[in-house]
C-alpha cells in the first residue's frame, strides 16, 4: 500500500504519479485484496478502482475468487481500467460480478472520460438490498421498483431467476440520465 485511504486528492495524485513499473511479477489479486481490506473499515461510500497493465502472475497468496468473495462480503464494487496485455474477459467479468464497470484500453484522450463515467455512475446510483424468500428453483420472477419523486411515480421491472441473477440491475427510463434530482426519494420494491 503506497497511500493509505485518504480524502486528500493531492496525496492520491502524487502517489499515482510516483508509481513505476518494475517488470517483475504482478500480484494483481494480492493488491486487490489489500485494497479491499483497506476499505473494509471505512464508513463512507466505498469503491475500488483497479488500474492495470498486466495479469496476475499466479504466484501470490490470493485468487480471483478471493477478490470476488471479499468484494461481495463487504459490498465494495471493483471498477477496472485495463491497458495493454490484460485478460479483458476477466476484468470485465470481475467488474460485472462486483457491480463495477470495466474499461479496456482506453486512450489517453478517453481516460479522463473514463474516470468521469465512473464518478457519474457513483453520483446517480442507488443500492437497494432485498433478501428474497423465493425458492431457488430456476423459475422466472419479476421484480418491480417504483420511485416516487416530487409527485411523479417512476416504475421499472426486471425478470430474473433466483439461480441466475443474485444481483439485479434496474434502469429507469425517466427521470432521464443527467436530470438533477433533489430531496428525498421514496422507493418501493415489489417481488
PDB file of C-alpha atoms in Angstrom:
ATOM      1  CA  UNK A   1       0.000   0.000   0.000  1.00  0.00           C
ATOM      2  CA  UNK A   2       1.690   3.207  -1.170  1.00  0.00           C
ATOM      3  CA  UNK A   3      -1.079   5.515   0.031  1.00  0.00           C
ATOM      4  CA  UNK A   4      -3.487   4.638   2.857  1.00  0.00           C
ATOM      5  CA  UNK A   5      -7.145   5.636   2.499  1.00  0.00           C
ATOM      6  CA  UNK A   6      -7.461   9.420   2.420  1.00  0.00           C
ATOM      7  CA  UNK A   7      -9.763  12.136   1.138  1.00  0.00           C
ATOM      8  CA  UNK A   8      -6.755  14.283   0.183  1.00  0.00           C
ATOM      9  CA  UNK A   9      -6.802  14.298  -3.627  1.00  0.00           C
ATOM     10  CA  UNK A  10      -3.257  15.700  -3.858  1.00  0.00           C
ATOM     11  CA  UNK A  11      -1.827  12.812  -1.818  1.00  0.00           C
ATOM     12  CA  UNK A  12      -3.567  10.319  -4.080  1.00  0.00           C
ATOM     13  CA  UNK A  13      -2.485  12.133  -7.256  1.00  0.00           C
ATOM     14  CA  UNK A  14       1.141  12.296  -6.069  1.00  0.00           C
ATOM     15  CA  UNK A  15       1.148   8.625  -5.080  1.00  0.00           C
ATOM     16  CA  UNK A  16      -0.150   7.625  -8.513  1.00  0.00           C
ATOM     17  CA  UNK A  17       2.440   9.826 -10.245  1.00  0.00           C
ATOM     18  CA  UNK A  18       5.238   8.211  -8.195  1.00  0.00           C
ATOM     19  CA  UNK A  19       4.349   4.679  -9.312  1.00  0.00           C
ATOM     20  CA  UNK A  20       6.737   2.917 -11.682  1.00  0.00           C
ATOM     21  CA  UNK A  21       6.501  -0.460 -13.379  1.00  0.00           C
ATOM     22  CA  UNK A  22       9.463  -2.643 -12.461  1.00  0.00           C
ATOM     23  CA  UNK A  23       8.976  -5.568 -14.839  1.00  0.00           C
ATOM     24  CA  UNK A  24       8.632  -8.089 -12.018  1.00  0.00           C
ATOM     25  CA  UNK A  25       5.759 -10.447 -11.253  1.00  0.00           C
ATOM     26  CA  UNK A  26       2.267  -8.977 -10.950  1.00  0.00           C
ATOM     27  CA  UNK A  27       0.437  -9.871  -7.734  1.00  0.00           C
ATOM     28  CA  UNK A  28      -2.827  -8.439  -9.004  1.00  0.00           C
ATOM     29  CA  UNK A  29      -5.160 -10.356  -6.693  1.00  0.00           C
ATOM     30  CA  UNK A  30      -2.995  -9.682  -3.629  1.00  0.00           C
ATOM     31  CA  UNK A  31      -3.123  -5.971  -4.459  1.00  0.00           C
ATOM     32  CA  UNK A  32      -6.904  -6.048  -4.881  1.00  0.00           C
ATOM     33  CA  UNK A  33      -7.353  -7.877  -1.574  1.00  0.00           C
ATOM     34  CA  UNK A  34      -5.093  -5.288   0.140  1.00  0.00           C
ATOM     35  CA  UNK A  35      -7.239  -2.515  -1.347  1.00  0.00           C
ATOM     36  CA  UNK A  36     -10.485  -4.183  -0.291  1.00  0.00           C
ATOM     37  CA  UNK A  37      -9.063  -4.766   3.204  1.00  0.00           C
ATOM     38  CA  UNK A  38      -8.098  -1.083   3.447  1.00  0.00           C
ATOM     39  CA  UNK A  39     -11.652  -0.053   2.547  1.00  0.00           C
ATOM     40  CA  UNK A  40     -13.312  -2.582   4.862  1.00  0.00           C
ATOM     41  CA  UNK A  41     -13.400  -0.286   7.909  1.00  0.00           C
ATOM     42  CA  UNK A  42     -14.202   2.909   6.015  1.00  0.00           C
ATOM     43  CA  UNK A  43     -17.687   4.161   6.823  1.00  0.00           C
ATOM     44  CA  UNK A  44     -18.173   6.314   3.713  1.00  0.00           C
ATOM     45  CA  UNK A  45     -19.116   5.035   0.264  1.00  0.00           C
ATOM     46  CA  UNK A  46     -16.548   2.518  -0.916  1.00  0.00           C
ATOM     47  CA  UNK A  47     -15.389   1.541  -4.396  1.00  0.00           C
ATOM     48  CA  UNK A  48     -12.119   0.109  -5.629  1.00  0.00           C
ATOM     49  CA  UNK A  49     -10.674   1.229  -8.969  1.00  0.00           C
ATOM     50  CA  UNK A  50      -8.134  -1.161 -10.478  1.00  0.00           C
ATOM     51  CA  UNK A  51      -5.703   0.333 -12.992  1.00  0.00           C
ATOM     52  CA  UNK A  52      -3.563  -2.415 -14.513  1.00  0.00           C
ATOM     53  CA  UNK A  53      -1.366  -3.153 -17.491  1.00  0.00           C
ATOM     54  CA  UNK A  54      -0.916  -6.842 -16.765  1.00  0.00           C
ATOM     55  CA  UNK A  55      -2.340 -10.076 -15.466  1.00  0.00           C
ATOM     56  CA  UNK A  56      -1.892 -11.855 -12.169  1.00  0.00           C
ATOM     57  CA  UNK A  57       1.269 -13.980 -12.194  1.00  0.00           C
ATOM     58  CA  UNK A  58      -0.366 -16.728 -10.130  1.00  0.00           C
ATOM     59  CA  UNK A  59       2.441 -16.522  -7.578  1.00  0.00           C
ATOM     60  CA  UNK A  60       0.600 -14.598  -4.853  1.00  0.00           C
ATOM     61  CA  UNK A  61      -1.448 -15.672  -1.853  1.00  0.00           C
ATOM     62  CA  UNK A  62      -4.858 -14.696  -3.233  1.00  0.00           C
ATOM     63  CA  UNK A  63      -7.033 -15.712  -6.171  1.00  0.00           C
ATOM     64  CA  UNK A  64      -9.703 -14.181  -8.381  1.00  0.00           C
ATOM     65  CA  UNK A  65     -12.300 -15.971  -6.255  1.00  0.00           C
ATOM     66  CA  UNK A  66     -10.863 -14.355  -3.080  1.00  0.00           C
ATOM     67  CA  UNK A  67     -11.272 -10.896  -4.627  1.00  0.00           C
ATOM     68  CA  UNK A  68     -14.862 -11.509  -5.729  1.00  0.00           C
ATOM     69  CA  UNK A  69     -15.823 -13.045  -2.361  1.00  0.00           C
ATOM     70  CA  UNK A  70     -14.281 -10.179  -0.343  1.00  0.00           C
ATOM     71  CA  UNK A  71     -15.884  -7.596  -2.629  1.00  0.00           C
ATOM     72  CA  UNK A  72     -19.271  -9.271  -2.146  1.00  0.00           C
ATOM     73  CA  UNK A  73     -18.824  -9.707   1.615  1.00  0.00           C
ATOM     74  CA  UNK A  74     -18.022  -6.013   2.112  1.00  0.00           C
ATOM     75  CA  UNK A  75     -20.261  -4.686  -0.687  1.00  0.00           C
ATOM     76  CA  UNK A  76     -17.385  -2.935  -2.478  1.00  0.00           C
ATOM     77  CA  UNK A  77     -17.675  -2.761  -6.287  1.00  0.00           C
ATOM     78  CA  UNK A  78     -14.493  -3.064  -8.355  1.00  0.00           C
ATOM     79  CA  UNK A  79     -14.098  -0.777 -11.375  1.00  0.00           C
ATOM     80  CA  UNK A  80     -11.398  -1.977 -13.770  1.00  0.00           C
ATOM     81  CA  UNK A  81      -9.238   0.025 -16.170  1.00  0.00           C
ATOM     82  CA  UNK A  82      -7.042  -2.312 -18.204  1.00  0.00           C
ATOM     83  CA  UNK A  83      -4.183  -1.272 -20.500  1.00  0.00           C
ATOM     84  CA  UNK A  84      -2.027  -3.374 -22.793  1.00  0.00           C
ATOM     85  CA  UNK A  85      -1.791  -7.138 -22.273  1.00  0.00           C
ATOM     86  CA  UNK A  86      -4.640  -7.704 -19.855  1.00  0.00           C
ATOM     87  CA  UNK A  87      -7.148 -10.518 -19.593  1.00  0.00           C
ATOM     88  CA  UNK A  88     -10.049  -8.495 -20.964  1.00  0.00           C
ATOM     89  CA  UNK A  89     -12.683 -11.142 -20.214  1.00  0.00           C
ATOM     90  CA  UNK A  90     -11.539 -11.493 -16.608  1.00  0.00           C
ATOM     91  CA  UNK A  91     -11.517  -7.738 -15.952  1.00  0.00           C
ATOM     92  CA  UNK A  92     -14.985  -7.383 -17.475  1.00  0.00           C
ATOM     93  CA  UNK A  93     -16.291 -10.374 -15.512  1.00  0.00           C
ATOM     94  CA  UNK A  94     -14.817  -9.052 -12.240  1.00  0.00           C
ATOM     95  CA  UNK A  95     -16.386  -5.635 -12.772  1.00  0.00           C
ATOM     96  CA  UNK A  96     -19.760  -7.132 -13.658  1.00  0.00           C
ATOM     97  CA  UNK A  97     -19.873  -9.577 -10.743  1.00  0.00           C
ATOM     98  CA  UNK A  98     -18.858  -6.903  -8.224  1.00  0.00           C
ATOM     99  CA  UNK A  99     -21.243  -4.290  -9.733  1.00  0.00           C
ATOM    100  CA  UNK A 100     -18.479  -2.143 -11.180  1.00  0.00           C
ATOM    101  CA  UNK A 101     -17.693  -1.154 -14.752  1.00  0.00           C
ATOM    102  CA  UNK A 102     -14.782  -2.286 -16.944  1.00  0.00           C
ATOM    103  CA  UNK A 103     -12.910  -0.132 -19.426  1.00  0.00           C
ATOM    104  CA  UNK A 104     -10.294  -1.862 -21.545  1.00  0.00           C
ATOM    105  CA  UNK A 105      -7.503   0.002 -23.343  1.00  0.00           C
ATOM    106  CA  UNK A 106      -8.958   3.496 -23.125  1.00  0.00           C
ATOM    107  CA  UNK A 107      -6.819   6.004 -24.987  1.00  0.00           C
ATOM    108  CA  UNK A 108      -5.095   8.842 -23.146  1.00  0.00           C
ATOM    109  CA  UNK A 109      -7.831  11.089 -24.517  1.00  0.00           C
ATOM    110  CA  UNK A 110     -10.626   8.877 -23.195  1.00  0.00           C
ATOM    111  CA  UNK A 111      -9.040   8.020 -19.820  1.00  0.00           C
ATOM    112  CA  UNK A 112     -10.297  11.242 -18.272  1.00  0.00           C
ATOM    113  CA  UNK A 113     -13.727  10.473 -19.718  1.00  0.00           C
ATOM    114  CA  UNK A 114     -13.466   7.003 -18.166  1.00  0.00           C
ATOM    115  CA  UNK A 115     -12.970   8.450 -14.693  1.00  0.00           C
ATOM    116  CA  UNK A 116     -15.805  10.905 -15.302  1.00  0.00           C
ATOM    117  CA  UNK A 117     -18.048   7.985 -16.299  1.00  0.00           C
ATOM    118  CA  UNK A 118     -17.224   6.182 -13.043  1.00  0.00           C
ATOM    119  CA  UNK A 119     -17.942   9.298 -10.993  1.00  0.00           C
ATOM    120  CA  UNK A 120     -21.196   9.886 -12.878  1.00  0.00           C
ATOM    121  CA  UNK A 121     -22.329   6.330 -12.151  1.00  0.00           C
ATOM    122  CA  UNK A 122     -21.475   6.708  -8.467  1.00  0.00           C
ATOM    123  CA  UNK A 123     -23.337  10.014  -8.167  1.00  0.00           C
ATOM    124  CA  UNK A 124     -26.546   8.618  -9.679  1.00  0.00           C
ATOM    125  CA  UNK A 125     -26.591   5.125  -8.240  1.00  0.00           C
ATOM    126  CA  UNK A 126     -28.920   3.808  -5.556  1.00  0.00           C
ATOM    127  CA  UNK A 127     -28.398   0.426  -3.952  1.00  0.00           C
ATOM    128  CA  UNK A 128     -31.447  -1.402  -2.649  1.00  0.00           C
ATOM    129  CA  UNK A 129     -30.994  -4.557  -0.612  1.00  0.00           C
ATOM    130  CA  UNK A 130     -33.648  -7.195  -0.501  1.00  0.00           C
ATOM    131  CA  UNK A 131     -33.388 -10.796   0.642  1.00  0.00           C
ATOM    132  CA  UNK A 132     -35.891 -12.898  -1.209  1.00  0.00           C
ATOM    133  CA  UNK A 133     -37.749 -15.778   0.385  1.00  0.00           C
ATOM    134  CA  UNK A 134     -38.448 -17.208  -3.065  1.00  0.00           C
ATOM    135  CA  UNK A 135     -37.164 -20.751  -3.585  1.00  0.00           C
ATOM    136  CA  UNK A 136     -34.048 -21.308  -5.685  1.00  0.00           C
ATOM    137  CA  UNK A 137     -35.998 -23.254  -8.296  1.00  0.00           C
ATOM    138  CA  UNK A 138     -34.933 -21.605 -11.562  1.00  0.00           C
ATOM    139  CA  UNK A 139     -38.484 -20.254 -12.036  1.00  0.00           C
ATOM    140  CA  UNK A 140     -38.933 -16.876 -13.667  1.00  0.00           C
ATOM    141  CA  UNK A 141     -39.888 -13.974 -11.384  1.00  0.00           C
ATOM    142  CA  UNK A 142     -40.321 -10.245 -11.903  1.00  0.00           C
ATOM    143  CA  UNK A 143     -39.076  -7.503  -9.620  1.00  0.00           C
ATOM    144  CA  UNK A 144     -40.771  -4.131  -9.906  1.00  0.00           C
ATOM    145  CA  UNK A 145     -39.280  -0.974  -8.411  1.00  0.00           C
ATOM    146  CA  UNK A 146     -41.279   2.233  -8.106  1.00  0.00           C
ATOM    147  CA  UNK A 147     -39.668   5.540  -7.148  1.00  0.00           C
ATOM    148  CA  UNK A 148     -41.921   8.415  -6.124  1.00  0.00           C
ATOM    149  CA  UNK A 149     -40.299  11.794  -6.672  1.00  0.00           C
ATOM    150  CA  UNK A 150     -41.912  15.216  -6.446  1.00  0.00           C
ATOM    151  CA  UNK A 151     -45.383  13.858  -7.035  1.00  0.00           C
ATOM    152  CA  UNK A 152     -44.366  11.703 -10.006  1.00  0.00           C
ATOM    153  CA  UNK A 153     -44.128   7.918  -9.948  1.00  0.00           C
ATOM    154  CA  UNK A 154     -41.431   6.073 -11.938  1.00  0.00           C
ATOM    155  CA  UNK A 155     -41.543   2.287 -12.321  1.00  0.00           C
ATOM    156  CA  UNK A 156     -39.127  -0.211 -13.832  1.00  0.00           C
ATOM    157  CA  UNK A 157     -39.307  -4.008 -13.946  1.00  0.00           C
ATOM    158  CA  UNK A 158     -36.780  -6.777 -14.435  1.00  0.00           C
ATOM    159  CA  UNK A 159     -37.328 -10.514 -14.992  1.00  0.00           C
ATOM    160  CA  UNK A 160     -34.940 -12.837 -13.166  1.00  0.00           C
ATOM    161  CA  UNK A 161     -34.448 -16.327 -11.799  1.00  0.00           C
ATOM    162  CA  UNK A 162     -33.031 -16.964  -8.342  1.00  0.00           C
ATOM    163  CA  UNK A 163     -30.437 -19.368  -9.774  1.00  0.00           C
ATOM    164  CA  UNK A 164     -29.044 -16.968 -12.373  1.00  0.00           C
ATOM    165  CA  UNK A 165     -29.403 -13.446 -11.017  1.00  0.00           C
ATOM    166  CA  UNK A 166     -28.238 -12.936  -7.437  1.00  0.00           C
ATOM    167  CA  UNK A 167     -27.848  -9.228  -8.273  1.00  0.00           C
ATOM    168  CA  UNK A 168     -30.297  -7.340 -10.434  1.00  0.00           C
ATOM    169  CA  UNK A 169     -29.694  -4.045 -12.200  1.00  0.00           C
ATOM    170  CA  UNK A 170     -32.758  -1.957 -12.955  1.00  0.00           C
ATOM    171  CA  UNK A 171     -32.613   1.185 -15.078  1.00  0.00           C
ATOM    172  CA  UNK A 172     -35.334   3.818 -15.124  1.00  0.00           C
ATOM    173  CA  UNK A 173     -36.270   5.437 -18.445  1.00  0.00           C
ATOM    174  CA  UNK A 174     -37.348   8.536 -16.549  1.00  0.00           C
ATOM    175  CA  UNK A 175     -36.085  10.726 -14.981  1.00  0.00           C
ATOM    176  CA  UNK A 176     -33.571  10.847 -17.815  1.00  0.00           C
ATOM    177  CA  UNK A 177     -29.838  10.418 -17.335  1.00  0.00           C
ATOM    178  CA  UNK A 178     -28.399  13.798 -16.418  1.00  0.00           C
ATOM    179  CA  UNK A 179     -31.584  15.060 -14.715  1.00  0.00           C
ATOM    180  CA  UNK A 180     -30.862  16.696 -11.385  1.00  0.00           C
ATOM    181  CA  UNK A 181     -32.807  15.199  -8.501  1.00  0.00           C
ATOM    182  CA  UNK A 182     -33.065  16.900  -5.143  1.00  0.00           C
ATOM    183  CA  UNK A 183     -34.765  15.977  -1.932  1.00  0.00           C
ATOM    184  CA  UNK A 184     -35.739  12.507  -0.836  1.00  0.00           C
ATOM    185  CA  UNK A 185     -36.979   9.684  -2.992  1.00  0.00           C
ATOM    186  CA  UNK A 186     -39.377   7.028  -1.695  1.00  0.00           C
ATOM    187  CA  UNK A 187     -38.675   3.708  -3.346  1.00  0.00           C
ATOM    188  CA  UNK A 188     -40.965   0.666  -3.182  1.00  0.00           C
ATOM    189  CA  UNK A 189     -39.721  -2.825  -4.090  1.00  0.00           C
ATOM    190  CA  UNK A 190     -42.253  -5.457  -5.134  1.00  0.00           C
ATOM    191  CA  UNK A 191     -41.363  -9.042  -5.962  1.00  0.00           C
TER     192      UNK A 191
END
